[in-house]
Tab-separated table of C-alpha atoms and ligand atoms in Angstrom:
chain	number	residue	atom	x	y	z
Q	1	MET	CA	18.593	7.743	13.273
Q	2	SER	CA	18.897	10.735	11.395
Q	3	SER	CA	15.822	11.550	8.861
Q	4	SER	CA	16.097	14.742	6.540
Q	5	VAL	CA	12.971	16.275	5.661
Q	6	ASN	CA	12.948	18.566	2.461
Q	7	LEU	CA	9.299	19.918	1.471
Q	8	GLU	CA	10.848	23.767	0.132
Q	9	THR	CA	8.516	24.238	-3.378
Q	10	GLN	CA	9.355	26.994	-5.562
Q	11	ASP	CA	7.876	30.216	-6.475
Q	12	ALA	CA	6.479	29.811	-9.877
Q	13	GLY	CA	4.359	32.426	-9.928
Q	14	THR	CA	0.410	33.490	-8.935
Q	15	VAL	CA	-2.549	32.668	-10.960
Q	16	ARG	CA	-5.873	35.053	-10.937
Q	17	LEU	CA	-9.333	33.843	-10.096
Q	18	THR	CA	-12.249	35.717	-10.669
Q	19	TYR	CA	-15.968	35.275	-9.367
Q	20	GLY	CA	-18.232	37.100	-9.397
Q	21	ASP	CA	-16.558	40.890	-8.859
Q	22	GLN	CA	-14.214	39.133	-6.491
Q	23	GLU	CA	-10.622	38.615	-7.875
Q	24	ILE	CA	-7.927	36.698	-5.881
Q	25	GLU	CA	-4.534	36.300	-6.924
Q	26	LEU	CA	-3.059	32.804	-5.547
Q	27	PRO	CA	0.374	31.300	-5.252
Q	28	VAL	CA	1.413	28.445	-7.305
Q	29	VAL	CA	4.331	26.295	-6.095
Q	30	GLU	CA	6.571	24.104	-7.618
Q	31	GLY	CA	8.202	21.019	-6.247
Q	32	SER	CA	11.866	19.296	-7.480
Q	33	GLU	CA	10.322	17.813	-10.470
Q	34	GLY	CA	8.424	21.166	-12.073
Q	35	GLU	CA	4.928	19.765	-10.603
Q	36	ARG	CA	2.895	22.787	-9.948
Q	37	GLY	CA	0.311	23.152	-8.161
Q	38	ILE	CA	-1.801	25.790	-6.685
Q	39	ASP	CA	-1.938	27.081	-3.629
Q	40	ILE	CA	-5.484	27.494	-2.602
Q	41	SER	CA	-4.609	28.144	1.373
Q	42	ALA	CA	-5.945	31.530	1.384
Q	43	LEU	CA	-8.955	31.212	-1.185
Q	44	ARG	CA	-12.234	30.785	1.453
Q	45	GLY	CA	-10.526	33.260	3.775
Q	46	SER	CA	-10.316	36.126	1.070
Q	47	THR	CA	-13.476	34.782	-0.494
Q	48	GLY	CA	-15.851	32.422	1.227
Q	49	LEU	CA	-14.813	29.771	-2.100
Q	50	VAL	CA	-13.716	25.981	-1.127
Q	51	THR	CA	-12.728	23.513	-3.970
Q	52	LEU	CA	-14.695	20.540	-4.477
Q	53	ASP	CA	-12.448	17.201	-5.845
Q	54	GLU	CA	-14.667	14.495	-5.157
Q	55	GLY	CA	-11.770	11.399	-4.800
Q	56	PHE	CA	-9.062	13.694	-4.505
Q	57	VAL	CA	-8.543	13.681	-8.643
Q	58	ASN	CA	-6.977	16.859	-8.753
Q	59	THR	CA	-5.692	17.920	-4.991
Q	60	GLY	CA	-1.833	17.935	-3.322
Q	61	SER	CA	-3.109	17.076	-0.181
Q	62	THR	CA	0.469	17.588	0.878
Q	63	ARG	CA	4.072	18.302	-0.058
Q	64	SER	CA	5.930	15.432	0.600
Q	65	ALA	CA	10.246	14.497	-0.814
Q	66	VAL	CA	9.245	10.560	-0.130
Q	67	THR	CA	8.357	9.266	-3.413
Q	68	PHE	CA	8.221	10.484	-6.623
Q	69	LEU	CA	6.022	9.212	-9.331
Q	70	ASP	CA	4.466	10.444	-13.263
Q	71	GLY	CA	1.784	8.178	-14.072
Q	72	GLU	CA	2.096	9.272	-17.676
Q	73	LYS	CA	5.953	8.306	-17.970
Q	74	GLY	CA	6.315	5.401	-15.969
Q	75	ILE	CA	8.051	6.620	-13.468
Q	76	LEU	CA	8.667	5.908	-9.778
Q	77	ARG	CA	11.432	6.609	-7.564
Q	78	TYR	CA	11.978	6.342	-3.957
Q	79	ARG	CA	13.829	9.399	-2.648
Q	80	GLY	CA	15.412	9.843	-6.366
Q	81	TYR	CA	16.027	6.037	-6.676
Q	82	PRO	CA	14.533	4.262	-9.625
Q	83	ILE	CA	12.574	1.795	-8.732
Q	84	GLU	CA	13.907	-0.312	-11.473
Q	85	ASP	CA	17.607	0.042	-9.830
Q	86	LEU	CA	16.664	-0.104	-6.643
Q	87	ALA	CA	14.940	-4.003	-7.329
Q	88	ALA	CA	18.435	-4.645	-9.368
Q	89	HIS	CA	20.441	-3.448	-6.401
Q	90	CYS	CA	19.012	-3.377	-2.777
Q	91	ASP	CA	17.004	-5.355	-0.518
Q	92	PHE	CA	14.422	-4.964	1.235
Q	93	VAL	CA	15.615	-3.753	4.887
Q	94	GLU	CA	17.703	-1.332	2.259
Q	95	VAL	CA	14.979	0.432	0.818
Q	96	ALA	CA	12.594	0.320	4.183
Q	97	TYR	CA	15.328	2.704	5.601
Q	98	LEU	CA	15.420	4.554	2.434
Q	99	LEU	CA	12.649	5.495	2.649
Q	100	ILE	CA	11.692	5.706	6.895
Q	101	HIS	CA	15.565	7.779	6.284
Q	102	GLY	CA	16.258	9.702	3.216
Q	103	GLU	CA	19.177	8.103	2.097
Q	104	LEU	CA	20.810	4.780	1.081
Q	105	PRO	CA	22.411	3.170	4.730
Q	106	SER	CA	25.991	2.798	5.097
Q	107	PRO	CA	27.208	-1.239	5.770
Q	108	ALA	CA	28.143	-0.192	9.659
Q	109	GLU	CA	24.323	1.854	9.409
Q	110	ALA	CA	22.617	-1.067	7.264
Q	111	ALA	CA	23.768	-3.526	10.065
Q	112	ASN	CA	22.826	-1.403	12.518
Q	113	PHE	CA	19.253	-1.396	11.460
Q	114	ARG	CA	18.996	-5.181	10.343
Q	115	SER	CA	19.742	-5.887	14.038
Q	116	GLY	CA	17.527	-3.478	15.555
Q	117	ILE	CA	14.707	-5.267	13.548
Q	118	ARG	CA	15.887	-8.610	14.678
Q	119	HIS	CA	15.776	-7.509	17.912
Q	120	HIS	CA	12.304	-7.614	17.999
Q	121	THR	CA	10.273	-10.131	15.599
Q	122	MET	CA	9.132	-12.046	18.641
Q	123	ILE	CA	5.942	-10.857	20.104
Q	124	HIS	CA	4.637	-10.478	23.670
Q	125	GLU	CA	3.166	-14.092	24.794
Q	126	ASP	CA	0.311	-12.762	25.950
Q	127	MET	CA	-0.425	-11.403	22.399
Q	128	ARG	CA	-0.784	-14.889	21.075
Q	129	SER	CA	-4.050	-15.483	23.220
Q	130	PHE	CA	-5.545	-12.870	21.198
Q	131	TYR	CA	-5.188	-14.742	18.468
Q	132	ASN	CA	-7.583	-17.216	20.335
Q	133	GLY	CA	-10.168	-15.058	19.901
Q	134	PHE	CA	-10.295	-14.869	16.014
Q	135	PRO	CA	-12.474	-17.532	14.432
Q	136	ARG	CA	-10.472	-19.590	12.343
Q	137	ASP	CA	-11.772	-18.114	9.191
Q	138	ALA	CA	-11.504	-14.896	10.032
Q	139	HIS	CA	-9.345	-12.899	6.818
Q	140	PRO	CA	-5.914	-12.244	7.712
Q	141	MET	CA	-6.318	-8.424	6.694
Q	142	ALA	CA	-8.504	-8.446	9.552
Q	143	ILE	CA	-6.395	-10.421	12.322
Q	144	LEU	CA	-3.506	-8.026	10.928
Q	145	SER	CA	-5.051	-4.470	11.525
Q	146	SER	CA	-6.007	-5.822	14.872
Q	147	VAL	CA	-3.524	-6.808	16.239
Q	148	VAL	CA	-1.189	-4.367	14.611
Q	149	GLY	CA	-3.781	-1.189	16.581
Q	150	ALA	CA	-3.408	-3.885	19.775
Q	151	LEU	CA	0.563	-3.413	19.920
Q	152	SER	CA	-0.984	0.337	21.670
Q	153	THR	CA	-1.505	-2.142	24.434
Q	154	PHE	CA	1.263	-3.961	25.226
Q	155	TYR	CA	3.760	-0.959	24.014
Q	156	GLN	CA	2.887	2.084	26.172
Q	157	ASP	CA	6.154	3.064	26.590
Q	158	SER	CA	6.689	3.884	22.843
Q	159	MET	CA	2.966	6.285	22.172
Q	160	GLN	CA	4.599	9.570	22.103
Q	161	VAL	CA	4.745	10.261	18.370
Q	162	ASP	CA	6.411	13.811	19.881
Q	163	ASP	CA	9.685	11.809	21.367
Q	164	PRO	CA	12.019	10.669	18.667
Q	165	ASP	CA	13.114	7.284	21.173
Q	166	GLN	CA	9.479	6.301	21.141
Q	167	VAL	CA	9.001	6.944	17.567
Q	168	GLU	CA	12.085	5.453	16.633
Q	169	ILE	CA	11.107	2.076	19.121
Q	170	SER	CA	7.884	1.848	17.429
Q	171	ILE	CA	9.296	1.482	13.805
Q	172	TYR	CA	11.821	-1.412	14.719
Q	173	ARG	CA	8.717	-3.054	16.732
Q	174	LEU	CA	6.346	-2.301	13.531
Q	175	LEU	CA	9.162	-3.514	11.092
Q	176	ALA	CA	10.408	-6.601	12.897
Q	177	LYS	CA	6.668	-7.882	14.320
Q	178	LEU	CA	4.538	-7.454	11.127
Q	179	PRO	CA	6.009	-10.778	9.617
Q	180	THR	CA	5.221	-12.374	12.508
Q	181	ILE	CA	2.063	-11.716	13.004
Q	182	ALA	CA	1.324	-11.756	9.275
Q	183	ALA	CA	2.375	-15.229	9.872
Q	184	TYR	CA	0.676	-16.193	12.857
Q	185	ALA	CA	-2.603	-14.968	11.059
Q	186	TYR	CA	-1.807	-17.409	8.600
Q	187	LYS	CA	-1.390	-20.457	11.288
Q	188	LYS	CA	-4.416	-19.840	13.258
Q	189	SER	CA	-6.099	-19.998	9.923
Q	190	ILE	CA	-4.552	-23.806	9.153
Q	191	GLY	CA	-5.321	-24.221	12.900
Q	192	GLN	CA	-1.441	-25.465	13.403
Q	193	PRO	CA	1.164	-24.083	15.606
Q	194	PHE	CA	2.576	-20.709	15.417
Q	195	MET	CA	6.201	-20.751	14.575
Q	196	TYR	CA	8.655	-18.517	16.479
Q	197	PRO	CA	10.828	-16.231	14.223
Q	198	ASN	CA	14.848	-17.476	13.304
Q	199	ASN	CA	16.862	-14.143	13.825
Q	200	ASP	CA	19.236	-16.672	11.493
Q	201	LEU	CA	17.485	-15.991	8.419
Q	202	ASP	CA	17.093	-12.396	6.671
Q	203	TYR	CA	13.536	-10.999	6.789
Q	204	CYS	CA	12.185	-12.830	3.849
Q	205	GLU	CA	13.566	-16.261	4.544
Q	206	ASN	CA	12.625	-15.817	8.255
Q	207	PHE	CA	8.743	-14.522	7.178
Q	208	LEU	CA	8.587	-17.685	4.961
Q	209	HIS	CA	9.982	-20.185	7.586
Q	210	MET	CA	7.073	-18.837	10.201
Q	211	MET	CA	4.762	-19.571	6.917
Q	212	PHE	CA	5.440	-22.462	6.139
Q	213	ALA	CA	7.827	-24.166	8.862
Q	214	THR	CA	6.134	-26.677	11.406
Q	215	PRO	CA	7.060	-27.759	14.792
Q	216	ALA	CA	6.979	-31.162	13.290
Q	217	HIS	CA	9.567	-30.024	10.562
Q	218	ASP	CA	11.694	-27.503	8.889
Q	219	HIS	CA	11.425	-25.586	6.559
Q	220	LEU	CA	13.917	-24.826	3.900
Q	221	VAL	CA	13.018	-22.059	2.789
Q	222	ASP	CA	13.655	-21.900	-1.547
Q	223	PRO	CA	15.839	-18.697	-2.402
Q	224	ASP	CA	13.899	-18.363	-5.482
Q	225	PHE	CA	10.756	-17.173	-3.271
Q	226	ALA	CA	12.252	-15.832	-1.019
Q	227	GLU	CA	13.914	-13.800	-3.648
Q	228	ALA	CA	11.028	-13.607	-5.462
Q	229	LEU	CA	9.019	-12.264	-2.442
Q	230	ASN	CA	11.745	-9.622	-1.176
Q	231	LEU	CA	11.080	-7.892	-4.731
Q	232	LEU	CA	7.613	-8.115	-4.342
Q	233	LEU	CA	8.104	-6.235	-1.359
Q	234	ILE	CA	10.156	-3.611	-2.899
Q	235	VAL	CA	8.107	-3.131	-5.341
Q	236	HIS	CA	5.167	-2.241	-3.225
Q	237	ALA	CA	6.855	-0.287	-0.690
Q	238	ASP	CA	5.657	3.214	-1.424
Q	239	HIS	CA	3.341	5.138	-4.183
Q	240	GLU	CA	3.108	8.144	-2.475
Q	241	GLN	CA	-0.238	10.061	-1.285
Q	242	ASN	CA	-2.516	6.360	-2.408
Q	243	CYS	CA	-5.350	5.198	-0.639
Q	244	SER	CA	-3.827	3.645	2.638
Q	245	THR	CA	-1.286	5.882	3.017
Q	246	SER	CA	-3.870	8.999	3.009
Q	247	THR	CA	-5.501	7.384	5.521
Q	248	VAL	CA	-2.119	6.327	7.820
Q	249	ARG	CA	-0.980	10.398	7.456
Q	250	MET	CA	-5.223	11.570	7.566
Q	251	VAL	CA	-4.839	9.131	10.733
Q	252	GLY	CA	-1.541	10.364	11.937
Q	253	SER	CA	-2.675	14.285	11.846
Q	254	SER	CA	-4.730	13.779	14.950
Q	255	ASN	CA	-1.235	13.163	16.931
Q	256	ALA	CA	-2.857	9.479	16.884
Q	257	ASN	CA	0.565	7.079	17.549
Q	258	LEU	CA	2.416	4.847	15.200
Q	259	PHE	CA	0.187	1.346	15.551
Q	260	ALA	CA	-3.258	2.936	15.679
Q	261	SER	CA	-2.169	5.426	12.389
Q	262	ILE	CA	-0.587	2.428	10.328
Q	263	SER	CA	-3.408	-0.305	12.021
Q	264	ALA	CA	-5.480	2.048	9.938
Q	265	GLY	CA	-3.730	1.942	6.869
Q	266	ILE	CA	-4.263	-1.458	6.955
Q	267	GLY	CA	-7.763	-1.490	6.818
Q	268	ALA	CA	-7.625	1.590	4.023
Q	269	LEU	CA	-5.194	-1.292	2.419
Q	270	TRP	CA	-7.514	-4.134	2.332
Q	271	GLY	CA	-10.508	-2.878	0.239
Q	272	PRO	CA	-10.318	-4.505	-3.756
Q	273	LEU	CA	-9.799	-1.078	-4.395
Q	274	HIS	CA	-6.292	-0.923	-3.789
Q	275	GLY	CA	-4.291	-3.680	-2.063
Q	276	GLY	CA	-7.005	-6.085	-2.615
Q	277	ALA	CA	-6.864	-5.904	-6.289
Q	278	ASN	CA	-4.262	-8.967	-5.617
Q	279	GLU	CA	-7.026	-11.178	-3.867
Q	280	ALA	CA	-9.520	-10.036	-6.275
Q	281	CYS	CA	-7.422	-10.600	-9.641
Q	282	VAL	CA	-6.413	-14.161	-8.645
Q	283	ASN	CA	-10.139	-14.469	-7.668
Q	284	MET	CA	-11.616	-13.410	-10.913
Q	285	LEU	CA	-8.447	-15.319	-12.963
Q	286	GLU	CA	-10.288	-18.204	-11.296
Q	287	GLN	CA	-13.553	-17.523	-12.193
Q	288	ILE	CA	-12.661	-16.988	-15.600
Q	289	ALA	CA	-10.279	-20.652	-15.743
Q	290	ALA	CA	-13.307	-22.476	-13.970
Q	291	ASP	CA	-15.451	-20.907	-16.694
Q	292	GLY	CA	-14.046	-22.563	-19.470
Q	293	GLY	CA	-11.542	-20.048	-19.969
Q	294	ASN	CA	-13.638	-17.694	-22.033
Q	295	VAL	CA	-11.632	-14.182	-21.837
Q	296	LYS	CA	-13.534	-12.144	-23.983
Q	297	LYS	CA	-17.210	-12.921	-22.137
Q	298	TYR	CA	-15.061	-11.080	-19.039
Q	299	VAL	CA	-13.886	-8.348	-21.081
Q	300	ASP	CA	-17.681	-7.936	-22.362
Q	301	MET	CA	-18.171	-7.668	-18.971
Q	302	ALA	CA	-15.988	-5.228	-17.631
Q	303	LYS	CA	-16.812	-3.154	-20.398
Q	304	ASP	CA	-20.877	-3.393	-20.546
Q	305	LYS	CA	-21.750	-0.303	-18.211
Q	306	ASN	CA	-24.760	-2.003	-16.946
Q	307	SER	CA	-22.323	-4.211	-15.343
Q	308	SER	CA	-20.759	-3.244	-12.773
Q	309	PHE	CA	-17.743	-5.737	-12.814
Q	310	ARG	CA	-14.520	-4.222	-13.585
Q	311	LEU	CA	-11.217	-6.193	-14.553
Q	312	MET	CA	-9.152	-6.789	-11.316
Q	313	GLY	CA	-5.526	-5.789	-12.106
Q	314	PHE	CA	-6.206	-3.197	-14.936
Q	315	GLY	CA	-6.132	0.111	-14.631
Q	316	HIS	CA	-4.503	2.677	-12.717
Q	317	ARG	CA	-5.707	6.319	-11.163
Q	318	VAL	CA	-1.839	7.639	-11.929
Q	319	TYR	CA	-0.797	5.147	-14.197
Q	320	LYS	CA	-1.805	6.096	-17.386
Q	321	ASN	CA	1.164	4.812	-19.941
Q	322	PHE	CA	2.475	1.437	-18.334
Q	323	ASP	CA	2.854	0.560	-14.392
Q	324	PRO	CA	6.423	-0.037	-13.212
Q	325	ARG	CA	5.787	-1.857	-10.859
Q	326	ALA	CA	4.049	-4.272	-12.865
Q	327	GLN	CA	7.096	-4.894	-15.796
Q	328	ILE	CA	9.404	-5.704	-13.199
Q	329	ILE	CA	7.135	-8.300	-11.175
Q	330	ARG	CA	5.881	-9.589	-14.904
Q	331	ALA	CA	9.598	-10.342	-15.705
Q	332	CYS	CA	10.465	-11.962	-12.113
Q	333	CYS	CA	6.968	-13.845	-12.813
Q	334	ASP	CA	8.308	-15.102	-15.798
Q	335	LYS	CA	11.305	-16.130	-14.313
Q	336	LEU	CA	9.717	-17.840	-11.549
Q	337	LEU	CA	7.347	-20.098	-13.342
Q	338	ALA	CA	10.047	-21.363	-16.177
Q	339	LYS	CA	12.619	-22.206	-13.383
Q	340	LEU	CA	9.787	-24.122	-10.885
Q	341	ASN	CA	8.481	-25.154	-14.598
Q	342	ILE	CA	4.868	-24.166	-13.287
Q	343	ASP	CA	2.224	-24.504	-15.982
Q	344	ASP	CA	-0.366	-22.324	-14.029
Q	345	PRO	CA	-3.544	-22.293	-16.477
Q	346	LEU	CA	-4.184	-19.606	-14.302
Q	347	PHE	CA	-0.989	-17.589	-15.798
Q	348	HIS	CA	-2.336	-18.626	-19.636
Q	349	VAL	CA	-5.834	-16.902	-18.848
Q	350	ALA	CA	-4.252	-13.615	-17.363
Q	351	GLN	CA	-1.786	-13.699	-20.665
Q	352	GLU	CA	-4.925	-13.924	-23.122
Q	353	LEU	CA	-6.837	-11.450	-20.348
Q	354	GLN	CA	-4.063	-8.691	-21.209
Q	355	ASP	CA	-3.317	-9.381	-24.973
Q	356	VAL	CA	-7.156	-9.292	-25.189
Q	357	ALA	CA	-7.652	-6.271	-23.416
Q	358	LEU	CA	-4.609	-4.661	-24.441
Q	359	GLU	CA	-5.790	-4.202	-27.719
Q	360	ASP	CA	-9.431	-3.691	-26.930
Q	361	GLU	CA	-10.765	-0.183	-27.527
Q	362	TYR	CA	-12.209	0.640	-24.512
Q	363	PHE	CA	-9.069	-0.095	-22.496
Q	364	VAL	CA	-6.327	1.216	-25.191
Q	365	GLU	CA	-8.886	4.813	-24.905
Q	366	ARG	CA	-9.242	5.013	-21.500
Q	367	LYS	CA	-5.147	4.134	-20.969
Q	368	LEU	CA	-5.834	0.676	-18.446
Q	369	TYR	CA	-2.960	-1.095	-18.282
Q	370	PRO	CA	-2.215	-4.043	-15.934
Q	371	ASN	CA	-1.132	-2.784	-12.472
Q	372	VAL	CA	1.269	-4.434	-10.084
Q	373	ASP	CA	-1.312	-6.383	-8.670
Q	374	PHE	CA	-2.238	-8.151	-12.150
Q	375	TYR	CA	1.450	-10.296	-11.745
Q	376	SER	CA	1.858	-10.281	-7.654
Q	377	GLY	CA	-1.001	-13.341	-7.586
Q	378	VAL	CA	0.659	-15.389	-9.530
Q	379	ILE	CA	3.704	-15.369	-8.279
Q	380	TYR	CA	2.462	-16.074	-4.863
Q	381	ARG	CA	0.575	-18.632	-6.042
Q	382	ALA	CA	3.990	-20.438	-7.434
Q	383	MET	CA	5.532	-19.344	-4.152
Q	384	GLY	CA	2.768	-21.638	-1.779
Q	385	ILE	CA	0.705	-18.425	-0.639
Q	386	PRO	CA	-2.678	-18.451	0.190
Q	387	VAL	CA	-4.840	-16.492	-1.746
Q	388	GLN	CA	-6.138	-14.492	1.461
Q	389	MET	CA	-2.491	-13.795	2.514
Q	390	PHE	CA	-1.635	-11.843	-0.793
Q	391	THR	CA	-3.124	-8.626	0.716
Q	392	VAL	CA	-1.026	-9.544	3.566
Q	393	LEU	CA	2.400	-9.649	1.290
Q	394	PHE	CA	0.830	-5.978	0.590
Q	395	SER	CA	0.862	-4.860	3.965
Q	396	LEU	CA	4.230	-5.501	4.775
Q	397	GLY	CA	5.862	-4.050	1.288
Q	398	ARG	CA	3.672	-0.563	2.325
Q	399	LEU	CA	4.802	-0.351	6.189
Q	400	PRO	CA	8.650	1.334	5.573
Q	401	GLY	CA	6.159	3.864	3.074
Q	402	TRP	CA	3.833	4.170	5.818
Q	403	ILE	CA	6.047	5.184	8.409
Q	404	ALA	CA	8.325	7.184	6.339
Q	405	HIS	CA	4.948	9.150	5.435
Q	406	TRP	CA	4.111	9.463	8.798
Q	407	LYS	CA	7.733	10.739	9.668
Q	408	GLU	CA	8.152	13.390	7.424
Q	409	LEU	CA	4.027	14.369	8.791
Q	410	HIS	CA	5.398	15.177	11.728
Q	411	ALA	CA	8.336	16.616	10.491
Q	412	THR	CA	6.454	19.295	8.686
Q	413	PRO	CA	6.630	23.024	9.988
Q	414	GLY	CA	3.446	23.821	10.814
Q	415	LYS	CA	1.641	20.516	10.804
Q	416	ARG	CA	-1.948	20.822	10.959
Q	417	ILE	CA	-4.698	18.392	11.301
Q	418	TYR	CA	-6.295	16.958	8.344
Q	419	ARG	CA	-9.577	18.347	8.345
Q	420	PRO	CA	-11.260	18.324	4.244
Q	421	ARG	CA	-14.102	20.871	3.389
Q	422	GLN	CA	-17.433	20.033	2.445
Q	423	ILE	CA	-20.195	21.311	-0.042
Q	424	TYR	CA	-23.584	20.213	1.743
Q	425	THR	CA	-26.380	18.840	0.197
Q	426	GLY	CA	-28.783	18.032	2.768
Q	427	GLN	CA	-31.531	19.050	4.376
Q	428	ASN	CA	-32.439	22.684	5.165
Q	429	GLU	CA	-33.116	23.275	8.993
Q	430	ARG	CA	-36.568	22.011	9.717
Q	431	THR	CA	-37.371	21.114	13.399
Q	432	VAL	CA	-38.249	18.130	14.793
Q	433	VAL	CA	-41.851	16.435	14.737
Q	434	PRO	CA	-41.967	14.895	18.402
Q	435	ILE	CA	-42.261	10.839	17.434
Q	436	GLU	CA	-45.928	10.309	18.495
Q	437	ASN	CA	-46.874	12.958	15.720
Q	438	ARG	CA	-44.363	11.397	13.275
I	501	CMC	N1	-12.142	-2.560	-16.100
I	501	CMC	C1	-13.176	-2.132	-16.557
I	501	CMC	N2	-13.118	-0.638	-16.572
I	501	CMC	C2	-12.593	-0.152	-15.690
I	501	CMC	C3	-11.463	-0.049	-15.274
I	501	CMC	C4	-11.380	-1.662	-15.276
I	501	CMC	N3	-10.581	-2.009	-14.232
I	501	CMC	N4	-10.722	0.231	-14.219
I	501	CMC	C5	-11.283	1.391	-15.133
I	501	CMC	N5	-12.388	1.620	-15.544
I	501	CMC	C6	-13.115	2.359	-16.568
I	501	CMC	C7	-14.281	3.110	-16.018
I	501	CMC	O1	-15.480	2.510	-16.137
I	501	CMC	C8	-14.100	4.649	-16.449
I	501	CMC	O2	-15.231	4.395	-17.853
I	501	CMC	P1	-15.999	5.516	-18.092
I	501	CMC	O3	-14.667	6.786	-18.400
I	501	CMC	O4	-16.697	4.875	-19.945
I	501	CMC	O5	-16.249	5.199	-16.841
I	501	CMC	C9	-12.785	5.104	-16.737
I	501	CMC	O6	-12.317	3.361	-17.413
I	501	CMC	C10	-11.988	5.592	-15.986
I	501	CMC	O7	-12.595	5.015	-14.443
I	501	CMC	P2	-12.216	5.212	-12.447
I	501	CMC	O8	-13.140	4.637	-11.675
I	501	CMC	O9	-12.044	6.379	-13.197
I	501	CMC	O10	-10.443	5.417	-12.848
I	501	CMC	P3	-10.206	5.491	-11.213
I	501	CMC	O11	-8.391	6.472	-11.627
I	501	CMC	O12	-10.835	6.851	-10.384
I	501	CMC	O13	-10.119	4.136	-10.897
I	501	CMC	C11	-8.916	1.922	-10.301
I	501	CMC	C12	-8.657	3.358	-10.776
I	501	CMC	C13	-7.861	1.737	-9.723
I	501	CMC	C14	-9.608	2.164	-8.866
I	501	CMC	C15	-9.986	1.431	-11.533
I	501	CMC	O14	-9.318	1.495	-12.517
I	501	CMC	C16	-10.099	0.198	-11.084
I	501	CMC	O15	-10.806	0.049	-10.394
I	501	CMC	N6	-9.287	-0.770	-11.143
I	501	CMC	C17	-10.008	-2.726	-10.739
I	501	CMC	C18	-9.147	-2.696	-9.580
I	501	CMC	C19	-7.453	-2.265	-9.424
I	501	CMC	O16	-7.026	-3.021	-9.792
I	501	CMC	N7	-6.665	-2.136	-7.689
I	501	CMC	C20	-5.809	-1.807	-7.976
I	501	CMC	C21	-5.046	-0.508	-8.349
I	501	CMC	S1	-3.031	-1.187	-8.106
I	501	CMC	C22	-2.624	-1.245	-6.579
I	501	CMC	C23	-2.806	0.174	-5.563
I	501	CMC	O17	-1.824	0.868	-6.226
I	501	CMC	O18	-4.183	0.402	-4.667
């Protein structure tokens, strides 16, 4: 397996910063798509100042050659290829290869990669017993994160982060086992026996087989469902320095192994402001439908500054025009619902909500558009995937992106542990009053 890592930036002049009687010149670097950033690494050493950027709204945490996105123009490209192009011509495993290795695979490379994944789809029999310890109503994201973390206990032969062979086998194990771990989490929740993977099936078919087949009856995977899942996994596969990917890089920067880093990323993805929004979005649509479909009431609530309610599936830190992933998914959603002849009341609520919100001044002013999570839930519902599994499917999609970033981090010359600074606002020095005197 070869990897290409090009983290070079161009010199784009300098900025001069004046503070009191101090003046410092800081270099400006430019990436391959013209993005510019001030390199402030010398700032503290020269002036004692640090930068403050709550939520990293304006901070480039790294140079990266994996994914380019332009939120203003609604552009998303993995390794230079537009997401629309990849969605039209590739399957998820090819996209995973692209993200992890930097280039689309040749037919021989693709065959080799698929066979490497197939070889590792089962999880160790002893790992199945972990599931006995989880309560039946445990959230599958909690199970996913725990079992992925526990891979380190079973595969101690592949924990050296600087050994390419060990990293490679960990990558195969993760790509191969995550669908199995995820499907077992679902089977556990409904009390059905776990289904072993079927390596005659492709990646998405195999996942649907493990989800829906039982030992008592086979499950013929609907090709439209497998196609929709393939598309959803592709559009979720990477999104540059988002919360979970930054988490994977943060944990990986301490030289923690790949399983530990990905397990942490799954935890970050779970939150409703990130990957958990697809689950939260469908729960919200259900709530609106059960409340008589009064969309306006919820739009008003989202606008009310005294209410903490937000329209789930709307808004994005980076996309301020449209989310290209939402557009691809919307088309897939229409196609699937029409073909299955599904008249999902939630879809009507979603449609109405979108119409109201897109015309409402509050949303227009703040550039709050439907994001990727807005429609994905409706598609998953149509496929019979339970709502608690939605973010689990997001994890399956995001895995190659996490791996690509973890690998890139380790290939970065002069890699250092991630360790942000802070502006301390707590108590000044004081002395401890012994407990009997407090
Ligand atoms: N509903 C109502 N108001 C909103 C929403 C929303 N969904 N999102 C943002 N706003 C308002 C917010 O109140 C603020 O208003 P004001 O300027 O008057 O104070 C303004 O828009 C800017 O919001 P922000 O919180 O500063 O924006 P952010 O960039 O920090 O947050 C976000 C981005 C995605 C967390 C946020 O839009 C949100 O909470 N959306 C709902 C959750 C969601 O759908 N998340 C999935 C994101 S896509 C999947 C992924 O990649 O993770």
